[in-house]
GROMACS .gro file of C-alpha atoms in nm:
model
  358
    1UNK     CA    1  -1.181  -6.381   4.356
    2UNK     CA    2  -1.144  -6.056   4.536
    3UNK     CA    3  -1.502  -5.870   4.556
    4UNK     CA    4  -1.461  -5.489   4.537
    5UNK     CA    5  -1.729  -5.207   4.452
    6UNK     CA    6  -1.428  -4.985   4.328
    7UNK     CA    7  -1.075  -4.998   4.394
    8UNK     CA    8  -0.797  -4.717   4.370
    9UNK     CA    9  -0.474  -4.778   4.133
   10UNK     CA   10  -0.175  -4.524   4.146
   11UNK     CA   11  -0.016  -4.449   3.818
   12UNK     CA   12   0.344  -4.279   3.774
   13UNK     CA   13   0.494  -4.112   3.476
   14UNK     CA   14   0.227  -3.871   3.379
   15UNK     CA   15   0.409  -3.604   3.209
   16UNK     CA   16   0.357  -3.646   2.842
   17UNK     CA   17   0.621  -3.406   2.636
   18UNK     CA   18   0.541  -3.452   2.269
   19UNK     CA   19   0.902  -3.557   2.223
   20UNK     CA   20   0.949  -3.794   2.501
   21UNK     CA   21   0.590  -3.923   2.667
   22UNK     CA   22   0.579  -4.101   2.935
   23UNK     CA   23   0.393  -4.410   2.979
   24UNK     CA   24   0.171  -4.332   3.254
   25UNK     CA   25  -0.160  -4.164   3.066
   26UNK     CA   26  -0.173  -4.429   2.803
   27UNK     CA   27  -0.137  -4.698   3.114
   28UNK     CA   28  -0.486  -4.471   3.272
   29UNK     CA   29  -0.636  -4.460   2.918
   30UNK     CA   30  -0.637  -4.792   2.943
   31UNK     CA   31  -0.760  -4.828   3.308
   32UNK     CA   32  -1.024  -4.592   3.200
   33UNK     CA   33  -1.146  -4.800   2.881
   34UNK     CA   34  -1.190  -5.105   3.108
   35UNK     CA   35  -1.353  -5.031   3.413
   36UNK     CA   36  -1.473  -4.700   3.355
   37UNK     CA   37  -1.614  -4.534   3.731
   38UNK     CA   38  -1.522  -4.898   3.906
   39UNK     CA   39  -1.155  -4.727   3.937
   40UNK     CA   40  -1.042  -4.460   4.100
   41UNK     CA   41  -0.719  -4.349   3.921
   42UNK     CA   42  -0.425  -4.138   4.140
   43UNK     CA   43  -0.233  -3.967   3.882
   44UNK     CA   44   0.163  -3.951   4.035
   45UNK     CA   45   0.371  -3.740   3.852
   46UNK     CA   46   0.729  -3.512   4.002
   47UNK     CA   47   0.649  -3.183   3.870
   48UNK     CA   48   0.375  -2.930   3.911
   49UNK     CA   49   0.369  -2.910   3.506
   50UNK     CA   50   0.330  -3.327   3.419
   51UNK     CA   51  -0.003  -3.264   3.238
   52UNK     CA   52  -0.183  -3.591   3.302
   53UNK     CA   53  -0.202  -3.436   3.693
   54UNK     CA   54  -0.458  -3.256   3.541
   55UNK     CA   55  -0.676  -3.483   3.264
   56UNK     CA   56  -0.986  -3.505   3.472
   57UNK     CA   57  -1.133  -3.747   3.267
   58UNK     CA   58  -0.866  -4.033   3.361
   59UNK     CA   59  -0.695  -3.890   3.671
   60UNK     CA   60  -0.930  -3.855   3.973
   61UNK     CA   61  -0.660  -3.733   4.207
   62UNK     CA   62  -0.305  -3.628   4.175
   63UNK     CA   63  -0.005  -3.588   4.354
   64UNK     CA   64   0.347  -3.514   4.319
   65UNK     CA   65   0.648  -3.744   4.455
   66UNK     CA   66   1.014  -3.622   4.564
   67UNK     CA   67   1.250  -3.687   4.311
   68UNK     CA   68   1.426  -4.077   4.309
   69UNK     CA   69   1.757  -3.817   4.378
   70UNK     CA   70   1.616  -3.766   4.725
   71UNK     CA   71   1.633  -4.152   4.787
   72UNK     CA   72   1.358  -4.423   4.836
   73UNK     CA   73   1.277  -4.322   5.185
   74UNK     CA   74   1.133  -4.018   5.094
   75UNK     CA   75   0.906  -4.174   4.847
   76UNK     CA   76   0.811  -4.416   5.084
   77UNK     CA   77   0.679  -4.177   5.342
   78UNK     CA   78   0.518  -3.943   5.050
   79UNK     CA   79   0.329  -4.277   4.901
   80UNK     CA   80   0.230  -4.379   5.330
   81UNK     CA   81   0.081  -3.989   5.338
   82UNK     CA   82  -0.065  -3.981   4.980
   83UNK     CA   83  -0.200  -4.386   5.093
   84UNK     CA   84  -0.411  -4.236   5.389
   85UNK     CA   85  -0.593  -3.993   5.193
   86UNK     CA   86  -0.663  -4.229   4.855
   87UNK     CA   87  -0.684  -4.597   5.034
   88UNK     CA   88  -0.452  -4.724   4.720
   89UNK     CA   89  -0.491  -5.060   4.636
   90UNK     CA   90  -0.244  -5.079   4.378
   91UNK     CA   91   0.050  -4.915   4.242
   92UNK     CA   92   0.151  -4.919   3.862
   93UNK     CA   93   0.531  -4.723   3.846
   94UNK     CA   94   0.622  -4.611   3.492
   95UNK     CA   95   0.955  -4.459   3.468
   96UNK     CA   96   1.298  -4.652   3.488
   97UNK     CA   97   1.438  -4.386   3.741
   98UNK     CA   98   1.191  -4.559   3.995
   99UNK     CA   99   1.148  -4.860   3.970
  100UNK     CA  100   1.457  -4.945   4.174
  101UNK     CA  101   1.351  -4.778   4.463
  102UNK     CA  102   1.044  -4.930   4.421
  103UNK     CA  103   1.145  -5.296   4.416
  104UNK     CA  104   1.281  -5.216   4.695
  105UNK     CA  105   0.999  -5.161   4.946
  106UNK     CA  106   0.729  -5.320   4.762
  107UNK     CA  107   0.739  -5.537   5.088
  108UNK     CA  108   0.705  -5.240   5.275
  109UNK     CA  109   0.423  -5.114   5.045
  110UNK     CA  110   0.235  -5.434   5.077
  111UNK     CA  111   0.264  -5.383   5.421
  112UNK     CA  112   0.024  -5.076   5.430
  113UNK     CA  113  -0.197  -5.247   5.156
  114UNK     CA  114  -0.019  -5.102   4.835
  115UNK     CA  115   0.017  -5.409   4.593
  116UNK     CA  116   0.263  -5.419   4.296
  117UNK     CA  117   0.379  -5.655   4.041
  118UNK     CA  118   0.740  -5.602   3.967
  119UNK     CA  119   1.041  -5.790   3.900
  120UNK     CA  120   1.292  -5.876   4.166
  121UNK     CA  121   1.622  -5.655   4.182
  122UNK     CA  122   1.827  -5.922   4.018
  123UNK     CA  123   1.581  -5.915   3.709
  124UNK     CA  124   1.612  -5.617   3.635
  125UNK     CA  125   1.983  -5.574   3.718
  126UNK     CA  126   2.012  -5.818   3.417
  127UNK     CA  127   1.815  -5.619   3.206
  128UNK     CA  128   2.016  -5.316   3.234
  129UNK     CA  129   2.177  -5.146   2.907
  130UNK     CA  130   2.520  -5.247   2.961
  131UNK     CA  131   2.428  -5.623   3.067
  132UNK     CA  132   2.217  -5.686   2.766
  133UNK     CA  133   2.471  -5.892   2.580
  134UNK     CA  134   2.498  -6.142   2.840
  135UNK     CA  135   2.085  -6.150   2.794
  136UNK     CA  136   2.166  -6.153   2.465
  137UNK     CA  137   2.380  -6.454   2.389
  138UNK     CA  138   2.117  -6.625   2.615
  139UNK     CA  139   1.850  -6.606   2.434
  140UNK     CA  140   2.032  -6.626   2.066
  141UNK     CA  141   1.968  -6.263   2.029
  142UNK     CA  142   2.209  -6.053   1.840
  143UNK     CA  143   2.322  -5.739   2.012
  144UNK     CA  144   2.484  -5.434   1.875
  145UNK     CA  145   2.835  -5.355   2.112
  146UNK     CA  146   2.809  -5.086   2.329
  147UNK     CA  147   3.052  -4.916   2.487
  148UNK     CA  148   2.987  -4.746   2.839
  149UNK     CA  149   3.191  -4.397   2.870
  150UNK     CA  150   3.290  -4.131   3.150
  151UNK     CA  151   3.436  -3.881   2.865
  152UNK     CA  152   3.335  -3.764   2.511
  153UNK     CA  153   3.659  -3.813   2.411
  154UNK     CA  154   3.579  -4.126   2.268
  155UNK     CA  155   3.398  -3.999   1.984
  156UNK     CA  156   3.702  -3.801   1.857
  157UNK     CA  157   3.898  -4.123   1.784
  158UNK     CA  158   3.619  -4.407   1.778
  159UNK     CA  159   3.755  -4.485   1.445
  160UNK     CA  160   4.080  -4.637   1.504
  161UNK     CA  161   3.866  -4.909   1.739
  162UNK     CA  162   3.651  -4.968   1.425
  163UNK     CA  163   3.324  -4.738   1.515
  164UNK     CA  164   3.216  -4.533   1.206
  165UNK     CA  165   2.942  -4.309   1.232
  166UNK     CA  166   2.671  -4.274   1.236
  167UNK     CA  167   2.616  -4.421   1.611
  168UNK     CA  168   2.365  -4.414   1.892
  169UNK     CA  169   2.426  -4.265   2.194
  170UNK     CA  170   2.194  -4.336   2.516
  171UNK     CA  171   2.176  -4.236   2.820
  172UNK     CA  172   2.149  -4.446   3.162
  173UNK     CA  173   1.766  -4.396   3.177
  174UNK     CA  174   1.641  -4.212   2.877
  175UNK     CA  175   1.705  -4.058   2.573
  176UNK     CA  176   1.876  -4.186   2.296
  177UNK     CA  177   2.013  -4.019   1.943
  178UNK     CA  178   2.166  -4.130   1.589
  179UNK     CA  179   2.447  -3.870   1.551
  180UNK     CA  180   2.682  -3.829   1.234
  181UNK     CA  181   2.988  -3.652   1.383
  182UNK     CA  182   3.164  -3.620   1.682
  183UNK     CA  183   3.022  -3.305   1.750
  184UNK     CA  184   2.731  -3.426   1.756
  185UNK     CA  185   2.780  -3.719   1.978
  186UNK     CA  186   2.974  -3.483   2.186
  187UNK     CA  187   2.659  -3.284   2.207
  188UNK     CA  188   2.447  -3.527   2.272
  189UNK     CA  189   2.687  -3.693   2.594
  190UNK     CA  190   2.653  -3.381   2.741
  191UNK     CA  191   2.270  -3.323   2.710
  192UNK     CA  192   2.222  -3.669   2.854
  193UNK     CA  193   2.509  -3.596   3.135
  194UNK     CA  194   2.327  -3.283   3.246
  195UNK     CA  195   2.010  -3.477   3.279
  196UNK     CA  196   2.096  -3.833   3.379
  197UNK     CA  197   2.454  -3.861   3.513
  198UNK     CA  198   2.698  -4.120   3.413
  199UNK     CA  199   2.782  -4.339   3.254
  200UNK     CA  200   2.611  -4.259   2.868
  201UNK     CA  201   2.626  -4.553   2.682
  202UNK     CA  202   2.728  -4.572   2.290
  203UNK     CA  203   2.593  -4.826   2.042
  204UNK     CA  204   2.646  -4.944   1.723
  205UNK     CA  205   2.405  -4.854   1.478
  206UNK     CA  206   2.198  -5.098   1.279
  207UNK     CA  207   2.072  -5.026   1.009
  208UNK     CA  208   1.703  -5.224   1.003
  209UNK     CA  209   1.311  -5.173   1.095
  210UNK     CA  210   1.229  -5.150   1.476
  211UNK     CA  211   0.977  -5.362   1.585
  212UNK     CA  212   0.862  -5.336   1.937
  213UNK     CA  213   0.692  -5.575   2.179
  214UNK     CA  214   0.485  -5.510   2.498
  215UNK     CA  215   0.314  -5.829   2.698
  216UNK     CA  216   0.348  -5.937   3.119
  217UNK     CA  217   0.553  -6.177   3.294
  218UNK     CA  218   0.399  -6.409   3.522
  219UNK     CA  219   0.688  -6.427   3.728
  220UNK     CA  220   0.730  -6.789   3.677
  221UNK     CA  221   0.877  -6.790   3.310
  222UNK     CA  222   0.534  -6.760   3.147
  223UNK     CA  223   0.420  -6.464   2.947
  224UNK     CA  224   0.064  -6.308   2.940
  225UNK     CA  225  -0.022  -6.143   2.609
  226UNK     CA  226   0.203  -5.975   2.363
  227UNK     CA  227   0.121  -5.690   2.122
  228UNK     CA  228   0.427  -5.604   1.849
  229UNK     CA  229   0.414  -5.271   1.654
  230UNK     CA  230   0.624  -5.190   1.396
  231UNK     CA  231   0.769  -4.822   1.441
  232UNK     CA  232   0.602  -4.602   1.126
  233UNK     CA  233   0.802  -4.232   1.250
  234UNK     CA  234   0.994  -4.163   1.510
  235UNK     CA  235   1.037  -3.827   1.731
  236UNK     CA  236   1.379  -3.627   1.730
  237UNK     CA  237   1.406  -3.862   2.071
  238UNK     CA  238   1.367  -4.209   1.875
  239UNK     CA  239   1.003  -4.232   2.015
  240UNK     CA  240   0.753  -4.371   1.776
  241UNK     CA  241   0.476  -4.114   1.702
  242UNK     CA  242   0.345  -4.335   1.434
  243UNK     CA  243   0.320  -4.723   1.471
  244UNK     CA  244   0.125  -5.004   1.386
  245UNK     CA  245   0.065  -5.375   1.506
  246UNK     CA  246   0.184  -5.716   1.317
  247UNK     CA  247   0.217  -6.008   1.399
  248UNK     CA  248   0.514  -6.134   1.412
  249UNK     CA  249   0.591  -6.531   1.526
  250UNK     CA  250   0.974  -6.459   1.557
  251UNK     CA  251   0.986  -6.130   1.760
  252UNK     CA  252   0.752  -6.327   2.014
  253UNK     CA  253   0.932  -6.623   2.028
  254UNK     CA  254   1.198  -6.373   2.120
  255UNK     CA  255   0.999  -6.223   2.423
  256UNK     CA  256   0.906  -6.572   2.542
  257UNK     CA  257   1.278  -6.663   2.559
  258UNK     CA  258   1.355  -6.356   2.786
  259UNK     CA  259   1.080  -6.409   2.985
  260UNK     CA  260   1.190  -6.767   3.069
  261UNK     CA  261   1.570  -6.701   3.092
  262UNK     CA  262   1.448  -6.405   3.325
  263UNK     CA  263   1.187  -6.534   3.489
  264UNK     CA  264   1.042  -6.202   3.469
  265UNK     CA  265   0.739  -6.084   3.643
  266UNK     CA  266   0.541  -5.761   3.542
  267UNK     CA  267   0.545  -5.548   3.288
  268UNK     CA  268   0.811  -5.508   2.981
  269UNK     CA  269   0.909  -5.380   2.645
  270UNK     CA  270   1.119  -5.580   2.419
  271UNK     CA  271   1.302  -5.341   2.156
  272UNK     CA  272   1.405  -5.533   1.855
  273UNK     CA  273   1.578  -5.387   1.535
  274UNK     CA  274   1.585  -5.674   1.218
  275UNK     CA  275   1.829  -5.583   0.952
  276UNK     CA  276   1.805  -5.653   0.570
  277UNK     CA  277   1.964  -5.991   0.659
  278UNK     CA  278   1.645  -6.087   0.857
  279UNK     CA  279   1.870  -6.102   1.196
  280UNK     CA  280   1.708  -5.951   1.491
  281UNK     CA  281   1.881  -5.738   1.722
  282UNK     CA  282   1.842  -5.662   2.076
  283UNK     CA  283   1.785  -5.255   2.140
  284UNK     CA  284   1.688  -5.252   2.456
  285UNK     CA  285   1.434  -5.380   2.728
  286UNK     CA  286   1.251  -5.182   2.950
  287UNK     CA  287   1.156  -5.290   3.257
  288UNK     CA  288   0.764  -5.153   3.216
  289UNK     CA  289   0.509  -5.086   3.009
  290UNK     CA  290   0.562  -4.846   2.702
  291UNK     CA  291   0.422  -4.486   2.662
  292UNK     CA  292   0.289  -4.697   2.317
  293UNK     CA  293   0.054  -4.939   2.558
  294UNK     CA  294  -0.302  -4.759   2.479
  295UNK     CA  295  -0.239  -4.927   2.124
  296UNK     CA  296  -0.294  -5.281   2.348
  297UNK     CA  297  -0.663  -5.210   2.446
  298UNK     CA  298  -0.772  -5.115   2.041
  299UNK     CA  299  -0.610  -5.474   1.944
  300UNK     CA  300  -0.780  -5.650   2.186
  301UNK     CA  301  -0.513  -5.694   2.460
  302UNK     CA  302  -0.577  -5.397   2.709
  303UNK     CA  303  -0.250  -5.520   2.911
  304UNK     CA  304  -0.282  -5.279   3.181
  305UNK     CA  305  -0.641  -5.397   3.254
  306UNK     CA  306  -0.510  -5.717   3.301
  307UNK     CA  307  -0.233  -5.673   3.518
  308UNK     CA  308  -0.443  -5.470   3.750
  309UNK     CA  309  -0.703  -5.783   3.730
  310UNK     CA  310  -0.366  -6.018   3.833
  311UNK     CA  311  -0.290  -5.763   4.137
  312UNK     CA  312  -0.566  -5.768   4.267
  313UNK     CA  313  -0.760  -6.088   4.177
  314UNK     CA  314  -1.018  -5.923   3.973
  315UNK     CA  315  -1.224  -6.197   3.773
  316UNK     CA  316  -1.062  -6.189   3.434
  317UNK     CA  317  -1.309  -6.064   3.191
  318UNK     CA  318  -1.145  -6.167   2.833
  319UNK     CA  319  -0.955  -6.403   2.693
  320UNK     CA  320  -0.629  -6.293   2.491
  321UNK     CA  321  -0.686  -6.393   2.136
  322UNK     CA  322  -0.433  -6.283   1.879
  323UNK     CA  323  -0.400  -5.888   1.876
  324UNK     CA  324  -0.554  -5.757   1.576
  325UNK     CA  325  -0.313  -5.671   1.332
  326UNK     CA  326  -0.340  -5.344   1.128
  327UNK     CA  327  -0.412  -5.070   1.407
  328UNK     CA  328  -0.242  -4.734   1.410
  329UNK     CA  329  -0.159  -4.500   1.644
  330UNK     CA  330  -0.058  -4.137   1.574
  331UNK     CA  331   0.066  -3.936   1.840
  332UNK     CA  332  -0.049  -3.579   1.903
  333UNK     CA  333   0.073  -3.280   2.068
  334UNK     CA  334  -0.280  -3.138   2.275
  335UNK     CA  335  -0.315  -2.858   2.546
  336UNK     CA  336  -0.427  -2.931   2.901
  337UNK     CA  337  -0.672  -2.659   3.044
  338UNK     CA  338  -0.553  -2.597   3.428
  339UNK     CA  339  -0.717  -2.323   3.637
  340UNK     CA  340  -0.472  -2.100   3.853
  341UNK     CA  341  -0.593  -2.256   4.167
  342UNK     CA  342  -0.517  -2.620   4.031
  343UNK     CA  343  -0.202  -2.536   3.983
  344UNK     CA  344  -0.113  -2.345   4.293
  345UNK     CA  345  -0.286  -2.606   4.451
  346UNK     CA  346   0.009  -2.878   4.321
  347UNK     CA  347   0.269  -2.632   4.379
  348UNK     CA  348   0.223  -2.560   4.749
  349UNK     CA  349   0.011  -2.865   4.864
  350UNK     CA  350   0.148  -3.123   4.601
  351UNK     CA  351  -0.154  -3.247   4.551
  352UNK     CA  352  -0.537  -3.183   4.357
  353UNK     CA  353  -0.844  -3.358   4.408
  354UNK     CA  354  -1.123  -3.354   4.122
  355UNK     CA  355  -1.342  -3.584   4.244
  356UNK     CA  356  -1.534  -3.713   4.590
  357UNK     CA  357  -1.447  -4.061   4.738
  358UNK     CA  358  -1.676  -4.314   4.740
   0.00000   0.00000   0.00000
């Protein structure tokens, strides 16, 4: 086993918009809970204004990254610069818009001593929205159609092809909406347009109870873990704000199946809807961990924790019982203090420091 005094972990997605959060705090909170000082935690975020640049008590550095639009290259020279400064060990990305790019030069990364733990390209390729019902039929999964589309016209005459409101309309990335109308839907394409390109995707509604599912693939079609919550409320933005872990024996079987069709390695979130027929229904997967993942540690599966102990073979401290069923989250809107300097700071120098290196 590697033999470290304290080691450095780089976390993306730290913007946390009460509408939309991004996965990145709860993945520190969680980083935080387990090895307390022993980590050094790089917050990475791509705006001055992510607020989780600035939580002190989980981010001990921060630093912003060009924008995927601006190519992998970029981000690759940003994350060589921001590696001299911090001496990264390990790398943790936590947005979909990434993760491509990242794939990508993860040899490179290893290269200058950044280690990851991240599916190949062809993984997730097969795990993209509009190739789930090939997943699908793989894994005796139902799926909901979807429909890919370049125009809102669609929604105009959706009914002669059998689609009835009211449907869900997603975009490439994020985002996703029940509308009722075509004006809505119409609406909604070209919010998502404006902030994700093409194509938005449209999907059948089901009418059911979401149940979600977070664990890690070894890589070699085993799973590690598994924590299932059942969605209590959702945000305007289909987010849970309230949710709660079961057990469930058939959404994990489920998870196990993709993992070994896949052959997945890292982090993932199985979306699952079950109808009043008891059929489950493929929503979506995504190819990290869920801004939902700080419920993991409370149940007695701190995920993150582990996957940074797989990384970079850290002596594995627990043993992954059954989660504990029965635990709530409830999401909260709270203000981050930031001094003017902090934030000029980010703004012209991309980067704040809170603490000393050790």
């Amino acid at each position: 086993m590697k033999k470290t005094n304290r080691f450095t972990v780089a976390i993306t997605g730290m913007n946390a918009l009460p509408e939309n959060p991004a996965p990145g705090i709860s993945v520190a909170s969680c980083l935080r809970k387990s090895f307390g000082n022993k980590v050094r935690i790089v917050g990475l975020g791509y705006d001055a204004f992510d607020v989780g640049l600035y939580a002190e008590d989980l981010c001990d550095a921060a630093y912003l990254l060009p924008y995927p639009r601006f190519g992998s290259e970029a981000l690759f020279l940003r994350l060589l610069d921001i590696k001299k400064e911090e001496r990264i060990d390990a790398l943790i990305p936590c947005l979909d818009s990434e993760l491509s790019g990242i794939i990508g030069m993860s040899d490179r990364l290893l290269g200058i001593g950044i280690h990851t733990f991240l599916p190949t390209a062809d993984q997730l390729m097969r795990c993209h929205k509009d190739r789930l019902p090939e997943l699908a039929s793989k894994i005796n999964l139902h799926y909901p159609e979807v429909k890919a589309l370049f125009s809102p016209d669609f929604f105009n005459f959706c009914h002669f092809e059998g689609w009835t409101y009211p449907l869900i309309v997603k975009g490439p990335f994020y985002d996703a909406r029940k509308v009722f109308s075509s004006s809505e839907a119409t609406e909604a394409f070209n919010d998502m347009v404006k902030d994700w390109g093409y194509p938005i995707l449209v999907q059948r509604f089901i009418q059911g109870e979401e149940c979600n599912f977070s664990a890690i693939g070894d890589g070699q079609g085993g799973m590690i873990g598994g924590v299932t919550i059942k969605k209590v409320a959702l945000t305007s933005k289909n987010k849970a704000c309230v949710g709660v872990t079961i057990a469930d024996e058939a959404v994990f079987d489920y998870a196990q199946n993709m993992v070994k069709e896949l052959q997945w390695k890292g982090p993932f979130e199985l979306e699952l809807m079950c109808d009043s027929g008891g059929n489950y229904h493929l929503i979506e997967i995504n190819p990290r961990f869920p801004a939902w993942i700080s419920i993991s540690e409370k149940a007695g599966q701190n995920l993150p924790a582990r996957l940074i102990e797989m990384i970079l073979g850290l002596e594995q401290r627990s043993v992954f019982d059954s989660p504990v069923t029965g635990t709530y989250f409830i999401r909260y809107s709270s203000e981050q203090m930031v001094t003017l300097n902090q934030l000029e700071q980010m703004i012209a120098h991309g980067t704040s420091v809170v603490d000393t290196k050790e």
